[in-house]
Amino acid sequence: MTLQVDLPDGELIECTRLARAIALARLTKQGLTGIACVVGKVMKIQLSPRAVVGQTGAITVDSEADSVSVRFRQRYTPAGHPGVDPRLIQSGRPSGLLIIDEQSNAVDLFAEARADQGPMSLPYKLTDEDRALLVRLLPDLPQLQAPVTLEAREAFLDAYRAHPDRAGWEPELLSLFDPDVERGRLDDLSLKCQQELRDDFIEQRFAAFNSDHSRAKLLVAGAFIPRQMVLDYLKQRHDMVPVPRRPDEGVSTQTAVLASTQSDVRSAVPEKVPSQDGRSSKDKMREEGLDPTDVYEYHKQLVGKARTKRTAEYFEVSGSLVRRKIRQYKERSQPASPFPVPVNKK
């Protein structure tokens, strides 16, 4: 499933900001639509005291559509009373595996069940039949798009409950990730994404540059990756695409989150100074001192038209110098001829 990643603006993207953008896309699931936003179903069940007696037993699953028997078998016996491993609970109709959080004390839940206890809501996995039903109903319901806000969730579920063809269970939707509340979770995943980027950088899946435009040998904070190279990498390795943005659209919330945590990162490209006819000796030395390899590699990764012009703008040099550096790289890369160079006779 293709996710949308909210990339920082600019032709160069600092590597730690890229890692955080990838992490944020994974947590928010931005870009998912329709059935991809449904992660399960919620059903009401009625627990019975006989569910924990003997080696096998049954509990009653109540819903507005039907009532079915769910069979299970004993897995282990905690001290004091029999226990049931909830991972072994299987149902026939509606079929599926009962999901209970591993942190929940599911054994006590069954042991303490009473006949007068009301129905409880528990999540289940979607079956193929469940998915087929949802696909048929989705055109009649409000559109789902991640991240699913609380307002969108309520509107969708209200419409689902009112639909005449709905099932006896309710869809369980993607949870909403709040970066302000769960900053620690975002930080942890960002570190993992940084390591993924470093591993892929070592495997030469993309190139990076330092703030002085030299080729980066290590992917550390302050190293920058050309935007087009980032787009290709995200599509090929992570099945991610950039968030579509209108020309008049301001900075998005996710971009603000990324920027607020990366304010200490220096900009990759200094502010451009209007070109002047007379160049200082320092400018000439800087231009002539450019590494042909850096110029060639940057020029090579560009796609589309005017690659020489764009390379010249990036290094803030002339187009003729870019062409000369590329020729120098090619001449240097060619193997020396085994034949002697003929000498011109006078």
Short mmCIF file of C-alpha atoms in Angstrom, two decimals:
data_model
loop_
_atom_site.label_atom_id
_atom_site.label_comp_id
_atom_site.label_asym_id
_atom_site.label_seq_id
_atom_site.Cartn_x
_atom_site.Cartn_y
_atom_site.Cartn_z
CA MET A 1 0.00 0.00 0.00
CA THR A 2 1.47 3.29 -1.10
CA LEU A 3 1.96 5.85 1.67
CA GLN A 4 2.34 9.60 1.25
CA VAL A 5 5.37 11.25 2.83
CA ASP A 6 5.43 14.97 3.60
CA LEU A 7 8.90 16.03 2.46
CA PRO A 8 10.59 19.31 3.41
CA ASP A 9 10.72 21.94 0.68
CA GLY A 10 13.81 22.53 -1.44
CA GLU A 11 15.98 20.70 -3.94
CA LEU A 12 18.06 19.20 -1.13
CA ILE A 13 16.73 17.25 1.85
CA GLU A 14 18.74 16.83 5.04
CA CYS A 15 19.02 13.13 5.90
CA THR A 16 17.69 13.25 9.48
CA ARG A 17 14.66 15.26 8.36
CA LEU A 18 14.07 12.66 5.65
CA ALA A 19 14.20 9.88 8.26
CA ARG A 20 11.67 11.71 10.42
CA ALA A 21 9.37 12.27 7.44
CA ILE A 22 9.45 8.54 6.66
CA ALA A 23 8.73 7.69 10.29
CA LEU A 24 5.81 10.13 10.41
CA ALA A 25 4.33 8.65 7.23
CA ARG A 26 4.50 5.16 8.70
CA LEU A 27 2.78 6.23 11.92
CA THR A 28 0.04 8.37 10.37
CA LYS A 29 -0.51 5.98 7.42
CA GLN A 30 -1.08 9.08 5.31
CA GLY A 31 -2.23 8.22 1.81
CA LEU A 32 -4.28 5.12 2.66
CA THR A 33 -7.89 5.28 1.54
CA GLY A 34 -11.01 3.16 1.60
CA ILE A 35 -10.75 -0.43 2.82
CA ALA A 36 -7.07 0.09 3.70
CA CYS A 37 -8.23 2.30 6.60
CA VAL A 38 -10.18 -0.60 8.15
CA VAL A 39 -7.95 -2.76 10.35
CA GLY A 40 -10.53 -5.14 11.84
CA LYS A 41 -14.03 -5.46 13.22
CA VAL A 42 -15.57 -5.07 16.67
CA MET A 43 -18.16 -7.53 17.97
CA LYS A 44 -20.15 -7.77 21.19
CA ILE A 45 -19.75 -11.01 23.13
CA GLN A 46 -21.47 -12.37 26.21
CA LEU A 47 -19.16 -14.33 28.54
CA SER A 48 -20.52 -17.33 30.45
CA PRO A 49 -19.14 -18.86 33.70
CA ARG A 50 -19.11 -22.31 32.09
CA ALA A 51 -16.48 -21.05 29.67
CA VAL A 52 -13.69 -21.90 32.13
CA VAL A 53 -14.99 -25.28 33.33
CA GLY A 54 -13.43 -28.49 32.01
CA GLN A 55 -11.10 -29.10 29.09
CA THR A 56 -13.43 -27.62 26.47
CA GLY A 57 -16.33 -25.23 26.56
CA ALA A 58 -18.19 -22.53 24.72
CA ILE A 59 -19.09 -18.86 24.99
CA THR A 60 -21.95 -17.06 23.30
CA VAL A 61 -21.26 -14.33 20.79
CA ASP A 62 -24.20 -11.93 20.63
CA SER A 63 -24.76 -9.42 17.87
CA GLU A 64 -27.76 -7.77 16.33
CA ALA A 65 -27.40 -10.04 13.30
CA ASP A 66 -26.83 -13.46 14.83
CA SER A 67 -25.76 -15.47 17.85
CA VAL A 68 -23.11 -18.14 17.43
CA SER A 69 -21.19 -20.54 19.63
CA VAL A 70 -17.44 -20.05 19.93
CA ARG A 71 -15.52 -23.18 20.88
CA PHE A 72 -12.15 -23.25 22.61
CA ARG A 73 -9.87 -25.68 24.40
CA GLN A 74 -7.82 -25.35 27.55
CA ARG A 75 -4.16 -24.38 27.03
CA TYR A 76 -2.75 -23.93 30.55
CA THR A 77 -3.92 -23.74 34.16
CA PRO A 78 -2.85 -20.74 36.28
CA ALA A 79 -2.71 -21.21 40.04
CA GLY A 80 -6.14 -21.35 41.62
CA HIS A 81 -8.36 -21.78 38.57
CA PRO A 82 -8.40 -23.11 35.00
CA GLY A 83 -7.29 -20.75 32.28
CA VAL A 84 -7.81 -20.39 28.57
CA ASP A 85 -5.27 -19.10 26.08
CA PRO A 86 -7.26 -16.50 24.09
CA ARG A 87 -5.07 -17.05 21.04
CA LEU A 88 -6.74 -20.45 20.60
CA ILE A 89 -10.30 -19.14 20.56
CA GLN A 90 -11.75 -19.92 17.14
CA SER A 91 -15.21 -19.10 15.81
CA GLY A 92 -17.22 -20.54 12.98
CA ARG A 93 -19.67 -17.79 12.06
CA PRO A 94 -18.51 -15.09 11.81
CA SER A 95 -15.15 -16.79 11.37
CA GLY A 96 -11.90 -15.26 12.55
CA LEU A 97 -9.34 -15.29 15.32
CA LEU A 98 -10.18 -13.37 18.47
CA ILE A 99 -7.60 -10.64 19.08
CA ILE A 100 -6.70 -9.67 22.64
CA ASP A 101 -3.81 -7.42 23.59
CA GLU A 102 -0.97 -9.46 25.08
CA GLN A 103 -0.82 -6.98 27.96
CA SER A 104 -4.45 -7.71 28.90
CA ASN A 105 -5.17 -10.31 31.57
CA ALA A 106 -7.43 -12.36 29.33
CA VAL A 107 -7.43 -15.42 31.64
CA ASP A 108 -8.94 -13.44 34.52
CA LEU A 109 -11.45 -11.95 32.10
CA PHE A 110 -12.91 -15.39 31.41
CA ALA A 111 -12.56 -16.66 34.98
CA GLU A 112 -14.46 -13.73 36.47
CA ALA A 113 -17.28 -13.76 33.92
CA ARG A 114 -20.76 -13.84 35.45
CA ALA A 115 -24.10 -14.69 33.99
CA ASP A 116 -25.42 -11.20 34.69
CA GLN A 117 -22.50 -9.48 33.01
CA GLY A 118 -23.46 -7.43 29.98
CA PRO A 119 -22.00 -7.94 26.50
CA MET A 120 -18.41 -6.84 25.90
CA SER A 121 -16.91 -5.42 22.70
CA LEU A 122 -13.78 -7.18 21.43
CA PRO A 123 -11.84 -6.81 18.17
CA TYR A 124 -11.59 -9.50 15.49
CA LYS A 125 -9.67 -9.83 12.27
CA LEU A 126 -11.57 -9.21 9.04
CA THR A 127 -12.42 -12.26 6.96
CA ASP A 128 -12.60 -12.29 3.17
CA GLU A 129 -16.38 -12.15 3.44
CA ASP A 130 -16.15 -9.13 5.73
CA ARG A 131 -13.92 -7.30 3.26
CA ALA A 132 -16.24 -8.10 0.38
CA LEU A 133 -19.18 -6.67 2.33
CA LEU A 134 -17.29 -3.48 3.17
CA VAL A 135 -16.23 -3.01 -0.45
CA ARG A 136 -19.91 -3.12 -1.45
CA LEU A 137 -20.92 -0.64 1.26
CA LEU A 138 -18.07 1.88 0.96
CA PRO A 139 -19.54 3.80 -2.03
CA ASP A 140 -22.58 4.63 0.15
CA LEU A 141 -20.50 5.76 3.14
CA PRO A 142 -18.32 8.84 3.80
CA GLN A 143 -14.90 8.51 2.21
CA LEU A 144 -12.14 7.13 4.42
CA GLN A 145 -8.69 8.67 4.16
CA ALA A 146 -5.79 8.35 6.56
CA PRO A 147 -5.10 9.89 8.95
CA VAL A 148 -8.70 9.26 10.09
CA THR A 149 -9.75 12.14 12.34
CA LEU A 150 -12.22 11.72 15.19
CA GLU A 151 -14.85 13.65 13.23
CA ALA A 152 -14.35 11.47 10.14
CA ARG A 153 -14.50 8.33 12.29
CA GLU A 154 -17.82 9.33 13.87
CA ALA A 155 -19.35 10.31 10.53
CA PHE A 156 -18.32 7.01 8.94
CA LEU A 157 -19.58 4.82 11.79
CA ASP A 158 -22.87 6.72 12.04
CA ALA A 159 -23.48 6.18 8.33
CA TYR A 160 -22.48 2.52 8.63
CA ARG A 161 -24.89 1.91 11.53
CA ALA A 162 -27.72 3.48 9.53
CA HIS A 163 -27.05 1.43 6.38
CA PRO A 164 -29.73 -1.24 5.78
CA ASP A 165 -27.18 -3.81 4.54
CA ARG A 166 -24.70 -3.45 7.39
CA ALA A 167 -23.39 -6.47 9.30
CA GLY A 168 -23.82 -7.19 12.99
CA TRP A 169 -20.27 -6.00 13.69
CA GLU A 170 -18.70 -2.58 13.30
CA PRO A 171 -15.51 -1.71 11.38
CA GLU A 172 -12.44 -0.90 13.45
CA LEU A 173 -10.63 2.03 11.84
CA LEU A 174 -7.03 3.16 11.91
CA SER A 175 -6.15 4.96 15.12
CA LEU A 176 -5.16 8.62 14.87
CA PHE A 177 -1.49 9.31 15.59
CA ASP A 178 -0.83 12.60 17.38
CA PRO A 179 2.87 13.60 17.10
CA ASP A 180 2.53 16.10 19.94
CA VAL A 181 1.23 13.46 22.36
CA GLU A 182 3.34 10.53 21.13
CA ARG A 183 6.60 12.38 20.44
CA GLY A 184 8.65 9.60 22.04
CA ARG A 185 7.22 7.02 19.68
CA LEU A 186 8.03 9.24 16.72
CA ASP A 187 11.58 9.82 17.98
CA ASP A 188 12.21 6.09 18.39
CA LEU A 189 10.98 5.24 14.90
CA SER A 190 12.95 8.17 13.44
CA LEU A 191 16.17 6.68 14.82
CA LYS A 192 15.33 3.34 13.21
CA CYS A 193 14.65 5.08 9.90
CA GLN A 194 18.01 6.88 10.16
CA GLN A 195 19.72 3.51 10.47
CA GLU A 196 17.80 2.23 7.44
CA LEU A 197 18.99 5.24 5.45
CA ARG A 198 22.59 4.67 6.54
CA ASP A 199 22.40 1.02 5.51
CA ASP A 200 20.99 1.91 2.09
CA PHE A 201 23.58 4.67 1.71
CA ILE A 202 26.36 2.14 2.33
CA GLU A 203 24.80 -0.05 -0.36
CA GLN A 204 24.99 2.99 -2.69
CA ARG A 205 21.26 3.20 -3.28
CA PHE A 206 21.59 6.98 -3.27
CA ALA A 207 24.27 9.64 -2.94
CA ALA A 208 24.58 12.48 -0.43
CA PHE A 209 26.46 15.76 -0.31
CA ASN A 210 27.93 17.92 2.42
CA SER A 211 27.01 21.56 2.90
CA ASP A 212 30.10 22.60 0.92
CA HIS A 213 28.80 20.59 -2.07
CA SER A 214 31.43 17.86 -1.69
CA ARG A 215 30.42 14.22 -1.92
CA ALA A 216 29.51 12.84 1.52
CA LYS A 217 31.35 9.70 2.58
CA LEU A 218 29.21 9.20 5.71
CA LEU A 219 25.48 9.77 6.11
CA VAL A 220 25.36 11.89 9.26
CA ALA A 221 23.33 14.89 10.39
CA GLY A 222 24.05 17.73 8.00
CA ALA A 223 24.35 15.51 4.91
CA PHE A 224 21.91 16.30 2.11
CA ILE A 225 20.30 14.17 -0.58
CA PRO A 226 19.07 15.64 -3.89
CA ARG A 227 15.29 15.74 -4.02
CA GLN A 228 14.90 13.73 -7.22
CA MET A 229 17.12 11.02 -5.80
CA VAL A 230 14.96 10.98 -2.64
CA LEU A 231 11.78 10.59 -4.71
CA ASP A 232 13.22 7.67 -6.67
CA TYR A 233 14.52 6.01 -3.50
CA LEU A 234 11.21 6.34 -1.62
CA LYS A 235 9.22 4.89 -4.52
CA GLN A 236 11.53 1.96 -5.15
CA ARG A 237 12.42 1.01 -1.57
CA HIS A 238 9.45 2.14 0.54
CA ASP A 239 6.50 2.43 -1.89
CA MET A 240 6.07 6.06 -0.83
CA VAL A 241 5.17 9.14 -2.86
CA PRO A 242 5.25 12.81 -1.86
CA VAL A 243 2.12 14.46 -0.51
CA PRO A 244 0.45 16.34 -3.38
CA ARG A 245 0.46 20.03 -2.66
CA ARG A 246 -1.26 22.93 -4.39
CA PRO A 247 0.90 25.90 -5.42
CA ASP A 248 -1.01 28.19 -3.03
CA GLU A 249 -0.91 25.73 -0.13
CA GLY A 250 1.06 26.72 2.94
CA VAL A 251 3.30 24.61 5.11
CA SER A 252 1.44 21.51 6.27
CA THR A 253 1.12 20.34 9.85
CA GLN A 254 3.50 17.43 9.30
CA THR A 255 6.11 19.68 7.74
CA ALA A 256 5.84 21.97 10.76
CA VAL A 257 6.42 18.99 13.05
CA LEU A 258 9.51 18.03 11.09
CA ALA A 259 10.88 21.55 11.07
CA SER A 260 10.25 22.18 14.76
CA THR A 261 12.45 19.25 15.75
CA GLN A 262 15.21 19.97 13.24
CA SER A 263 15.78 23.69 13.73
CA ASP A 264 19.44 23.13 14.56
CA VAL A 265 20.26 21.68 11.14
CA ARG A 266 22.17 24.02 8.86
CA SER A 267 20.91 24.79 5.38
CA ALA A 268 22.57 22.89 2.58
CA VAL A 269 22.82 25.73 0.10
CA PRO A 270 23.85 29.27 1.04
CA GLU A 271 21.64 32.10 -0.03
CA LYS A 272 22.36 32.99 -3.62
CA VAL A 273 24.15 36.21 -4.32
CA PRO A 274 23.30 37.98 -7.57
CA SER A 275 25.97 37.22 -10.14
CA GLN A 276 28.37 39.98 -11.07
CA ASP A 277 30.39 40.47 -14.20
CA GLY A 278 33.64 40.71 -12.31
CA ARG A 279 34.53 37.65 -10.27
CA SER A 280 36.93 37.77 -7.36
CA SER A 281 40.02 35.59 -7.29
CA LYS A 282 38.42 33.64 -4.44
CA ASP A 283 35.42 32.81 -6.63
CA LYS A 284 37.68 31.68 -9.45
CA MET A 285 39.67 29.46 -7.12
CA ARG A 286 36.49 27.93 -5.74
CA GLU A 287 35.13 27.20 -9.20
CA GLU A 288 38.35 25.74 -10.50
CA GLY A 289 38.74 23.71 -7.32
CA LEU A 290 35.45 21.84 -7.83
CA ASP A 291 35.91 18.09 -7.88
CA PRO A 292 34.90 16.78 -11.33
CA THR A 293 33.50 13.66 -9.66
CA ASP A 294 31.07 15.71 -7.55
CA VAL A 295 29.90 17.65 -10.59
CA TYR A 296 29.53 14.53 -12.73
CA GLU A 297 27.65 12.53 -10.06
CA TYR A 298 25.20 15.35 -9.37
CA HIS A 299 24.64 15.91 -13.10
CA LYS A 300 24.14 12.18 -13.67
CA GLN A 301 21.38 11.71 -11.07
CA LEU A 302 19.24 14.52 -12.47
CA VAL A 303 16.33 13.65 -14.73
CA GLY A 304 14.50 15.76 -17.26
CA LYS A 305 15.71 18.71 -19.28
CA ALA A 306 18.33 21.41 -18.62
CA ARG A 307 20.52 19.16 -16.48
CA THR A 308 23.62 21.25 -17.16
CA LYS A 309 21.82 24.46 -16.21
CA ARG A 310 20.45 22.92 -13.01
CA THR A 311 23.87 21.57 -12.08
CA ALA A 312 25.38 25.00 -12.66
CA GLU A 313 22.76 26.61 -10.42
CA TYR A 314 23.39 24.04 -7.70
CA PHE A 315 27.16 24.61 -7.64
CA GLU A 316 26.71 28.33 -8.45
CA VAL A 317 29.04 28.18 -11.42
CA SER A 318 28.71 28.69 -15.14
CA GLY A 319 27.38 26.09 -17.55
CA SER A 320 30.66 26.04 -19.44
CA LEU A 321 32.52 25.14 -16.25
CA VAL A 322 30.07 22.29 -15.63
CA ARG A 323 30.70 20.90 -19.12
CA ARG A 324 34.45 21.25 -18.63
CA LYS A 325 34.34 19.40 -15.30
CA ILE A 326 32.30 16.59 -16.86
CA ARG A 327 34.86 16.27 -19.67
CA GLN A 328 37.65 16.16 -17.09
CA TYR A 329 35.87 13.38 -15.23
CA LYS A 330 35.34 11.32 -18.38
CA GLU A 331 38.93 11.80 -19.51
CA ARG A 332 40.20 10.82 -16.08
CA SER A 333 37.92 7.77 -15.97
CA GLN A 334 39.00 6.43 -19.36
CA PRO A 335 41.81 3.83 -19.27
CA ALA A 336 45.12 4.96 -20.67
CA SER A 337 45.81 3.89 -24.23
CA PRO A 338 48.46 1.15 -24.55
CA PHE A 339 49.71 2.76 -27.76
CA PRO A 340 52.22 5.60 -27.74
CA VAL A 341 51.02 9.02 -28.71
CA PRO A 342 52.40 9.90 -32.16
CA VAL A 343 54.88 12.73 -32.20
CA ASN A 344 54.33 15.46 -34.73
CA LYS A 345 57.32 15.81 -37.00
CA LYS A 346 58.63 19.29 -37.55
#
